[in-house]
Short mmCIF file of N, CA, C and O in Angstrom, two decimals:
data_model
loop_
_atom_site.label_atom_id
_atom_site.label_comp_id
_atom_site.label_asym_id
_atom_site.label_seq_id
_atom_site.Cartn_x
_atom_site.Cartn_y
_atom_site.Cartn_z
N UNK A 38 -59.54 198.69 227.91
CA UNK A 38 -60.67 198.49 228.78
C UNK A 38 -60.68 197.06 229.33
O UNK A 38 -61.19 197.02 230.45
N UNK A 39 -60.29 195.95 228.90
CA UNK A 39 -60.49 194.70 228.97
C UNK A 39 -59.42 194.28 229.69
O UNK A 39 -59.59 193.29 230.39
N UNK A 40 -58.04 194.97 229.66
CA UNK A 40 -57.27 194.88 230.42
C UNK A 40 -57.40 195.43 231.40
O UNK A 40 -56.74 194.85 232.26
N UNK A 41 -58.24 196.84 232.05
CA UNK A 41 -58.52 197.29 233.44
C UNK A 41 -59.40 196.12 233.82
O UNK A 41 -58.85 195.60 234.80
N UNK A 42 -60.43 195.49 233.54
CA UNK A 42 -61.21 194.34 233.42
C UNK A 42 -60.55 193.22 234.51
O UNK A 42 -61.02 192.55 235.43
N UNK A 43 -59.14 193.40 233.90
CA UNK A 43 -58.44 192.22 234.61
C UNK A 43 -57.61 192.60 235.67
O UNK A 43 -57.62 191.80 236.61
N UNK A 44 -56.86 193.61 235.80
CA UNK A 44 -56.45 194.52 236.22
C UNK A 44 -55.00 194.33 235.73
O UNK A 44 -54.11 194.43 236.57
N UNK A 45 -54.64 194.03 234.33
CA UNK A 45 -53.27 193.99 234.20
C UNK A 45 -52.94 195.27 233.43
O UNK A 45 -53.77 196.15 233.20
N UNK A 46 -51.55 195.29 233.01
CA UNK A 46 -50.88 196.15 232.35
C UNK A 46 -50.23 195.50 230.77
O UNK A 46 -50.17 194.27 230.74
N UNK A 47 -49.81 196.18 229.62
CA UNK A 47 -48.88 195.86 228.85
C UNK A 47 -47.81 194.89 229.42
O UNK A 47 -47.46 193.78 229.02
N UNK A 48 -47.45 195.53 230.30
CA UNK A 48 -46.41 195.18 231.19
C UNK A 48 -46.21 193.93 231.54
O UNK A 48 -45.15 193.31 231.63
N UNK A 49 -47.58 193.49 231.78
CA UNK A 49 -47.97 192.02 232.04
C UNK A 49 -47.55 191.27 230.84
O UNK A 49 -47.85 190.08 230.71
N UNK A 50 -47.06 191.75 230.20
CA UNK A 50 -47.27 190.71 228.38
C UNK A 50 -48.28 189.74 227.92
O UNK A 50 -47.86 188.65 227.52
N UNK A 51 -49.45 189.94 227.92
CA UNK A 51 -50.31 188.66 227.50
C UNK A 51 -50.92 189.67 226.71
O UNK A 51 -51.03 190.88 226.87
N UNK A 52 -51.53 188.37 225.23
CA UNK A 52 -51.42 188.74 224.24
C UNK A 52 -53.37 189.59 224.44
O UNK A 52 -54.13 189.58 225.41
N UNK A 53 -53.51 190.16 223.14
CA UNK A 53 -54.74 190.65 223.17
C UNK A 53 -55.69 189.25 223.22
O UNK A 53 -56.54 189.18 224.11
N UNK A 54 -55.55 188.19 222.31
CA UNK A 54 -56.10 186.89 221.98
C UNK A 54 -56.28 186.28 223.93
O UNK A 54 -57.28 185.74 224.40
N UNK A 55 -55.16 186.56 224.58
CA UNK A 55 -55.85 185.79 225.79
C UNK A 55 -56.42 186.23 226.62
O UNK A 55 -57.03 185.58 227.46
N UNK A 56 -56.31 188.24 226.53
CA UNK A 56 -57.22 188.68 227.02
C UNK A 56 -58.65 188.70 226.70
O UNK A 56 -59.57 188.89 227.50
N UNK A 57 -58.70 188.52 225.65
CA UNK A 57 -60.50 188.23 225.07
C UNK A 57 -60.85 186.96 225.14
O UNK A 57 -62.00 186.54 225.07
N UNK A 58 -59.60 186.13 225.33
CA UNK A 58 -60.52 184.70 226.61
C UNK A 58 -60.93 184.53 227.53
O UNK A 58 -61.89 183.82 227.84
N UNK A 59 -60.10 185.33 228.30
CA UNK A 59 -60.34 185.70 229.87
C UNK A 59 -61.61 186.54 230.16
O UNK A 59 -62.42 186.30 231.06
N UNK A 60 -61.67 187.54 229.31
CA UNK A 60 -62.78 188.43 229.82
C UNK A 60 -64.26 188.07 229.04
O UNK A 60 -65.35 188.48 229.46
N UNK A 61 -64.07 187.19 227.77
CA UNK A 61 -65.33 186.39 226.99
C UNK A 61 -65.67 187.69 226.73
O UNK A 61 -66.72 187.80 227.37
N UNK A 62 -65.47 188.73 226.20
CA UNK A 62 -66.33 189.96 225.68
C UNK A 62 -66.25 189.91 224.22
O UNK A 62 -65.26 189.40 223.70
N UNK A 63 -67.04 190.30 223.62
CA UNK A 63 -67.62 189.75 222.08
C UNK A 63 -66.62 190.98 221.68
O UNK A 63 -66.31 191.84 222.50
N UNK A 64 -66.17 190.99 220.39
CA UNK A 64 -66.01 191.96 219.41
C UNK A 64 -66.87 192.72 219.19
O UNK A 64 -67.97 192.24 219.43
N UNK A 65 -66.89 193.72 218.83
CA UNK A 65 -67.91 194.93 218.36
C UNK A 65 -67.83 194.72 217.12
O UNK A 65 -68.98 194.54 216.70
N UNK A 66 -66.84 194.64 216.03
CA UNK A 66 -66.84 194.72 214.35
C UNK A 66 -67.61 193.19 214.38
O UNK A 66 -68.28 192.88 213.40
N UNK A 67 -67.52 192.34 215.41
CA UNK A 67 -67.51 190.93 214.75
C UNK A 67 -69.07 191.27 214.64
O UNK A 67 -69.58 191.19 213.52
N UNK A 68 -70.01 191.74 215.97
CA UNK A 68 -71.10 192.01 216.14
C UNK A 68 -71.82 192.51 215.33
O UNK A 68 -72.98 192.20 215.05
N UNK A 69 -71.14 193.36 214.88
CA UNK A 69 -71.86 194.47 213.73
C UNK A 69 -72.30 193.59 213.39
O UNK A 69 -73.33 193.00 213.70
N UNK A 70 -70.96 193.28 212.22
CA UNK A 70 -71.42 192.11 210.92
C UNK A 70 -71.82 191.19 211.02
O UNK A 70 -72.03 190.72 209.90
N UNK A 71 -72.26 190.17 212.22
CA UNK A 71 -73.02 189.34 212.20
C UNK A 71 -74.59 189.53 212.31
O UNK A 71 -75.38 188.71 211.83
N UNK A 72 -74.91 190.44 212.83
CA UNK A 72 -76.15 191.76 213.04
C UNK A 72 -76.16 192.13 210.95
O UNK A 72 -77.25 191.92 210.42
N UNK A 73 -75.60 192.36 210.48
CA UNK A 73 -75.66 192.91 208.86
C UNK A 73 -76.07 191.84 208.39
O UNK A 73 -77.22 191.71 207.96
N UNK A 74 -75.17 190.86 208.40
CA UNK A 74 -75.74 189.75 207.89
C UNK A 74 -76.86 188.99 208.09
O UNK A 74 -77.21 188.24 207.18
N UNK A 75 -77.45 189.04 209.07
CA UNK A 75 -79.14 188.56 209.74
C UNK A 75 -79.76 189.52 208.84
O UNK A 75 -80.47 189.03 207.97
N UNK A 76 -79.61 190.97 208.88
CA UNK A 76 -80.60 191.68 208.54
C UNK A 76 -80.34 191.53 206.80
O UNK A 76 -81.09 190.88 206.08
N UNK A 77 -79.51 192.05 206.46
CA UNK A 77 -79.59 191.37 204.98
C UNK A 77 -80.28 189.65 203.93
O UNK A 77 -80.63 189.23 202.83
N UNK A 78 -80.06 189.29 205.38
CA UNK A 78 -80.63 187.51 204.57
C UNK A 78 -82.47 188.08 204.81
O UNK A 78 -83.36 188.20 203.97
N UNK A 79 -82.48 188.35 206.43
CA UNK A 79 -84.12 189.13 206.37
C UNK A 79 -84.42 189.78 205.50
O UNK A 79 -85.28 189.24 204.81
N UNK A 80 -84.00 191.08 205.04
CA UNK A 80 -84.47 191.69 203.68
C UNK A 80 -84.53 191.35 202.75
O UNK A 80 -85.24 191.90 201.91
N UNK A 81 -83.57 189.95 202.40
CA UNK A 81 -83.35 189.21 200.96
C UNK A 81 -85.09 188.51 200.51
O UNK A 81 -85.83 188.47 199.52
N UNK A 82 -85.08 188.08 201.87
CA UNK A 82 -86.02 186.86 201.74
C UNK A 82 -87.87 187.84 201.69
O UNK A 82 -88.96 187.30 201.48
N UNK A 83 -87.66 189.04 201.90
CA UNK A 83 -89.55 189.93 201.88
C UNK A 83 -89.68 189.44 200.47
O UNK A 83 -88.69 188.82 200.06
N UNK A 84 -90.73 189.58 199.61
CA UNK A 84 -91.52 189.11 198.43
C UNK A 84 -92.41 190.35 198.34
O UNK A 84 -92.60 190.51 197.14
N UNK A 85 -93.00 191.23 198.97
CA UNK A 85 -93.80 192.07 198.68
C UNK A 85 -92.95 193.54 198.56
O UNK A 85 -91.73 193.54 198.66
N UNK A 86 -93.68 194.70 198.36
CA UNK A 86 -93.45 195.54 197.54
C UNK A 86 -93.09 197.27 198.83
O UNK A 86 -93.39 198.46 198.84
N UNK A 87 -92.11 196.08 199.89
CA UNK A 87 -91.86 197.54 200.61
C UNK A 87 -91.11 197.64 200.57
O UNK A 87 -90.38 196.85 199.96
N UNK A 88 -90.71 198.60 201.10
CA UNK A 88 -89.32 200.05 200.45
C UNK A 88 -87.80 199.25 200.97
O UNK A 88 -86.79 199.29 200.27
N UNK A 89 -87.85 198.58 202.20
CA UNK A 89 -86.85 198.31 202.61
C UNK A 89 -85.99 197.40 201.82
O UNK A 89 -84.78 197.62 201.80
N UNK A 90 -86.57 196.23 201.05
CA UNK A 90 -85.33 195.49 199.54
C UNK A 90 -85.54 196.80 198.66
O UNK A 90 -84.47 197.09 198.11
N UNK A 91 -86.38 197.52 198.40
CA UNK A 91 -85.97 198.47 197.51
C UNK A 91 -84.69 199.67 197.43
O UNK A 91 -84.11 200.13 196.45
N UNK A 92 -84.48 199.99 199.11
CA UNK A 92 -83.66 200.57 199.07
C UNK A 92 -82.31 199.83 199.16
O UNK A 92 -81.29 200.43 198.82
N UNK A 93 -82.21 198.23 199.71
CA UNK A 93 -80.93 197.81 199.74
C UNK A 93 -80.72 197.46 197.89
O UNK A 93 -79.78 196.76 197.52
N UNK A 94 -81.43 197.89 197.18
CA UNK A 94 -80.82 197.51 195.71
C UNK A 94 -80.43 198.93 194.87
O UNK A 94 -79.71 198.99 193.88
N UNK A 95 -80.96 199.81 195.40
CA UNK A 95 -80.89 201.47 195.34
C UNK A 95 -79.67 201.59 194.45
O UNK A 95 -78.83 200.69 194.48
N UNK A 96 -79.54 202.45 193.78
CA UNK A 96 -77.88 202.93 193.74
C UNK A 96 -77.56 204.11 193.52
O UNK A 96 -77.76 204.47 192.37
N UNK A 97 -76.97 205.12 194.43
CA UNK A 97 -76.87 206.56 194.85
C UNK A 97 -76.10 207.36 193.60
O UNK A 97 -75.05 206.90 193.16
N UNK A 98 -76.55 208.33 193.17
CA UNK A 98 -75.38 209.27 192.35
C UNK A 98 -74.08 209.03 193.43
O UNK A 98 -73.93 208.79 194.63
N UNK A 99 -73.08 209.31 191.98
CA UNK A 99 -71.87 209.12 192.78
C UNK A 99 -71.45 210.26 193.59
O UNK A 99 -71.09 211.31 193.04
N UNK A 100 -71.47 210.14 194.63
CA UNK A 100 -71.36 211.26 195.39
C UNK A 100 -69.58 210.87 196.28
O UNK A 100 -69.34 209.81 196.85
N UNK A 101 -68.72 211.91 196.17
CA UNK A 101 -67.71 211.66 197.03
C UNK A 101 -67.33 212.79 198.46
O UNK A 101 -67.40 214.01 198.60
N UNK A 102 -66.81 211.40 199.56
CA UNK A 102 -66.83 211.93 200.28
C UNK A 102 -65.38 212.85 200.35
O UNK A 102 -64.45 212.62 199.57
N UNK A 103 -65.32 213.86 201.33
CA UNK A 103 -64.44 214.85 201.63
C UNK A 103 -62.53 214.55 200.96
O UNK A 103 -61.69 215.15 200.28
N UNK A 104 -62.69 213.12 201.76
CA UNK A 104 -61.41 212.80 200.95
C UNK A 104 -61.18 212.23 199.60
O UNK A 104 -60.02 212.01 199.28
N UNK A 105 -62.08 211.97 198.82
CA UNK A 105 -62.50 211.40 197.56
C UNK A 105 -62.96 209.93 197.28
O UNK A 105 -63.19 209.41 196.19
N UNK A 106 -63.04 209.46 198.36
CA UNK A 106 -63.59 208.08 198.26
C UNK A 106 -64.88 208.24 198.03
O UNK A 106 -65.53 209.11 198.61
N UNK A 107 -65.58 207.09 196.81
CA UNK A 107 -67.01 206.83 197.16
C UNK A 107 -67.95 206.40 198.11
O UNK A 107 -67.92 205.31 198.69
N UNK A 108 -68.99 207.52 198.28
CA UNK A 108 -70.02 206.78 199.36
C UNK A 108 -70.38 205.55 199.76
O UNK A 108 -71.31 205.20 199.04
N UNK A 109 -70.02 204.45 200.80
CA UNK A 109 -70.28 203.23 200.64
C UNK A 109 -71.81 203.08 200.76
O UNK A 109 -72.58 203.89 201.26
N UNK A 110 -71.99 202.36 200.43
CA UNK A 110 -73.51 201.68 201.10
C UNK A 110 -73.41 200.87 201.79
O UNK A 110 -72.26 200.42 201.86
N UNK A 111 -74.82 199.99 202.97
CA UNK A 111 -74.42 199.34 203.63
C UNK A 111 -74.15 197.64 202.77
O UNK A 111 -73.39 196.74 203.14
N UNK A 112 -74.95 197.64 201.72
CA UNK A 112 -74.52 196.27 201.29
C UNK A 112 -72.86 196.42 200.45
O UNK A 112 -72.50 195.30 200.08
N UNK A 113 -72.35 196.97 200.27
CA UNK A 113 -71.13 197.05 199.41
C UNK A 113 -69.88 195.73 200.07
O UNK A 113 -69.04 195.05 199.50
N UNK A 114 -70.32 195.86 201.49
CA UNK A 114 -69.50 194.64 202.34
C UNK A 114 -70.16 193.40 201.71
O UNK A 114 -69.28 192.81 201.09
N UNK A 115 -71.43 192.72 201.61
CA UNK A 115 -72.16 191.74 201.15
C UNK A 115 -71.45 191.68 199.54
O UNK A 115 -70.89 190.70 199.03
N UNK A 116 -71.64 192.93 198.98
CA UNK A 116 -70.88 192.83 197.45
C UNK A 116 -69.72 192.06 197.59
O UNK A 116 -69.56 190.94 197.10
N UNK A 117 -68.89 192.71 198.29
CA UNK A 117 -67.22 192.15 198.74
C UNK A 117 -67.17 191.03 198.83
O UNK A 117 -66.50 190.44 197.99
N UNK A 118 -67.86 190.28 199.85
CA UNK A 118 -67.86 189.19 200.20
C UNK A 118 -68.35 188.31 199.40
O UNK A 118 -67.82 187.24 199.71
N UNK A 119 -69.36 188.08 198.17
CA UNK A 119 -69.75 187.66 197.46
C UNK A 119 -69.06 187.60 196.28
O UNK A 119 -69.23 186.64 195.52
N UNK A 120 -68.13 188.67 195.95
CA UNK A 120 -67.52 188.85 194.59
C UNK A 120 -68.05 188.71 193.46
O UNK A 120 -67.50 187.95 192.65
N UNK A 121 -69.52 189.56 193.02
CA UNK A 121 -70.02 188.84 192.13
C UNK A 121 -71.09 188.49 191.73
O UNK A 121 -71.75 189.02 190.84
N UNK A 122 -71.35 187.54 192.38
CA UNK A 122 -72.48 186.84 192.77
C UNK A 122 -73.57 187.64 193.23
O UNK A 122 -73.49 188.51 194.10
N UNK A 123 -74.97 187.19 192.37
CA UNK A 123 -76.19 188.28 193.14
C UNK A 123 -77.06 187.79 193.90
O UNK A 123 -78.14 187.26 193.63
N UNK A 124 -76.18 188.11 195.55
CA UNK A 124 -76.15 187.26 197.00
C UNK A 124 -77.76 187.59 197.24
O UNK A 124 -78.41 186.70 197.79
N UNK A 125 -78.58 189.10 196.79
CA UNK A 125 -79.62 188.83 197.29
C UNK A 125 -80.81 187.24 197.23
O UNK A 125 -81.78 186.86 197.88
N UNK A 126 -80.05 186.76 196.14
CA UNK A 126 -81.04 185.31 195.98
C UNK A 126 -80.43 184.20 196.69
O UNK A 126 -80.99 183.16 196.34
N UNK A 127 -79.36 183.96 197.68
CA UNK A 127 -78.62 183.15 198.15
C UNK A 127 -79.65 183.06 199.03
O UNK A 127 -80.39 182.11 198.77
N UNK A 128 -80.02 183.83 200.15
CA UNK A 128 -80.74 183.81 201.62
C UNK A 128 -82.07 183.35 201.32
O UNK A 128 -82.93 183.63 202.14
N UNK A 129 -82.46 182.58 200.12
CA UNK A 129 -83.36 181.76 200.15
C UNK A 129 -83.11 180.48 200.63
O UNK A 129 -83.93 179.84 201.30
N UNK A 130 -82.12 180.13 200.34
CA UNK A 130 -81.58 178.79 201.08
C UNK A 130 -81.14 179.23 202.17
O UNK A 130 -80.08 179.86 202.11
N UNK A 131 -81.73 179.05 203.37
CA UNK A 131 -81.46 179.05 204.90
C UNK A 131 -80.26 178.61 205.20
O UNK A 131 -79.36 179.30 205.69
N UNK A 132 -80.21 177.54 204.94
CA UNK A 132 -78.72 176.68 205.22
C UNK A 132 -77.51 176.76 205.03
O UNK A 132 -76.56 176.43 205.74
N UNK A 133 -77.61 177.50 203.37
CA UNK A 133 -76.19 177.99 203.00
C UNK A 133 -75.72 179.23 203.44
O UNK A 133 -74.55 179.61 203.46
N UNK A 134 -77.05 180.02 203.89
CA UNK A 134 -76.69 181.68 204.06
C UNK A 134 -76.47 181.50 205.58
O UNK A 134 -75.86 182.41 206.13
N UNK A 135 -76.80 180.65 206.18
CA UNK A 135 -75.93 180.36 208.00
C UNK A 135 -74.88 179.54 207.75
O UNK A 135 -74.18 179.35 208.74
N UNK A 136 -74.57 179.04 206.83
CA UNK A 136 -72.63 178.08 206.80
C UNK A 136 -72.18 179.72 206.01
O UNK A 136 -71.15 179.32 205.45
N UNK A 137 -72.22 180.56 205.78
CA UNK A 137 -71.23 181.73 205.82
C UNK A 137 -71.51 182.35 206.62
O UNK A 137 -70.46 182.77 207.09
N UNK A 138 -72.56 182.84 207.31
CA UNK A 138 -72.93 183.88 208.41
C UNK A 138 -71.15 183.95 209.42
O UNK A 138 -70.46 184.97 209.38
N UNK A 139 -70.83 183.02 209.99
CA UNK A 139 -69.80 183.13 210.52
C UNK A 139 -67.96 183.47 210.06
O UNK A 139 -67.04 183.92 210.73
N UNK A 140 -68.02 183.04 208.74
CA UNK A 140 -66.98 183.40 208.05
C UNK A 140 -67.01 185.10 207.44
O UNK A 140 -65.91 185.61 207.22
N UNK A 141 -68.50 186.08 207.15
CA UNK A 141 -68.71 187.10 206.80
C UNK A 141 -68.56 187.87 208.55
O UNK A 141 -68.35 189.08 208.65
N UNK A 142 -68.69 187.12 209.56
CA UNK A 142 -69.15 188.21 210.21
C UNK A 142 -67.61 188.20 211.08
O UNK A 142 -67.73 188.85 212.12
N UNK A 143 -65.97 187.53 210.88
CA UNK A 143 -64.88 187.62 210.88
C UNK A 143 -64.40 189.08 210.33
O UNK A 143 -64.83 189.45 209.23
N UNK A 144 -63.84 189.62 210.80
CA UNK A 144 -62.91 190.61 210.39
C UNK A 144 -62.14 190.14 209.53
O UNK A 144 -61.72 188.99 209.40
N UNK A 145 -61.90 191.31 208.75
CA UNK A 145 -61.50 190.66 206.83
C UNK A 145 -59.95 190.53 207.40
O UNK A 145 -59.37 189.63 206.80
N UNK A 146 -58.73 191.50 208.86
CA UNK A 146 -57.77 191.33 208.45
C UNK A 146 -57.28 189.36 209.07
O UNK A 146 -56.22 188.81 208.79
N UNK A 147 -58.54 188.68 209.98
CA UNK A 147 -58.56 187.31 210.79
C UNK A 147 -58.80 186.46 209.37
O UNK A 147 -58.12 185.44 209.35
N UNK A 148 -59.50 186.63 208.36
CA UNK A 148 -59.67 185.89 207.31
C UNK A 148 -58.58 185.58 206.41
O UNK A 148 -58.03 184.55 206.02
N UNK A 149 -58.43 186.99 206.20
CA UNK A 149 -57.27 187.00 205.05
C UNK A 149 -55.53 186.17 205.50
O UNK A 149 -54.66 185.78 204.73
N UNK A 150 -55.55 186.14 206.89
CA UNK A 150 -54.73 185.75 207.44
C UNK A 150 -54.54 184.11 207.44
O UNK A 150 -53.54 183.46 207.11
N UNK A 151 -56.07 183.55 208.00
CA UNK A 151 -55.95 182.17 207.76
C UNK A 151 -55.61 181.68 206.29
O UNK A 151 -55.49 180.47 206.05
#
């Protein structure tokens, strides 16, 4: 799509990296997860007694899907990324939970790479 955008071809040889300079169009995965991560530090930080931190701490019978993997949830990426650590109390500190916002909201294969 980004290459009709420009109107080139493969053919043209330029890499995907300079076509997403040229055309400045955001990532969609990057989007997501930077969108997950806002809303997760938001839910971290409620204090009162509604459903929405209740359900991000939830934990589902194990239910598997068709091919046998377990059901993810949406925090299981926050798990990942944390290794550990019980991140819901991090997003009290404002400061530290925006110096990762940008390294979480990278695609894991751009991370793992650097």
């Amino acid at each position: 799509m980004e290459r009709s955008m420009l109107n080139i071809t493969y053919r043209d040889r330029k890499t995907n990296i300079w076509v997403r300079e040229k055309t400045k169009v955001t990532d969609v995965i990057e989007q997501v997860r930077r969108q997950k991560w806002t809303w997760a530090g938001h839910v971290s930080r409620i204090r009162d007694n509604r459903w929405t931190p209740r359900i991000t701490t939830w934990k589902p019978y194990e239910r598997k899907r068709p091919r046998g993997k377990p059901a993810r949830r949406w925090r299981d990426e926050l798990d990942d990324y944390w290794k550990g650590t019980i991140w819901q109390r991090i997003p009290q500190d404002r400061q530290m939970w925006k110096q990762h916002a940008e390294a979480f909201a990278q695609p894991r294969d751009t991370v793992a790479a650097q």
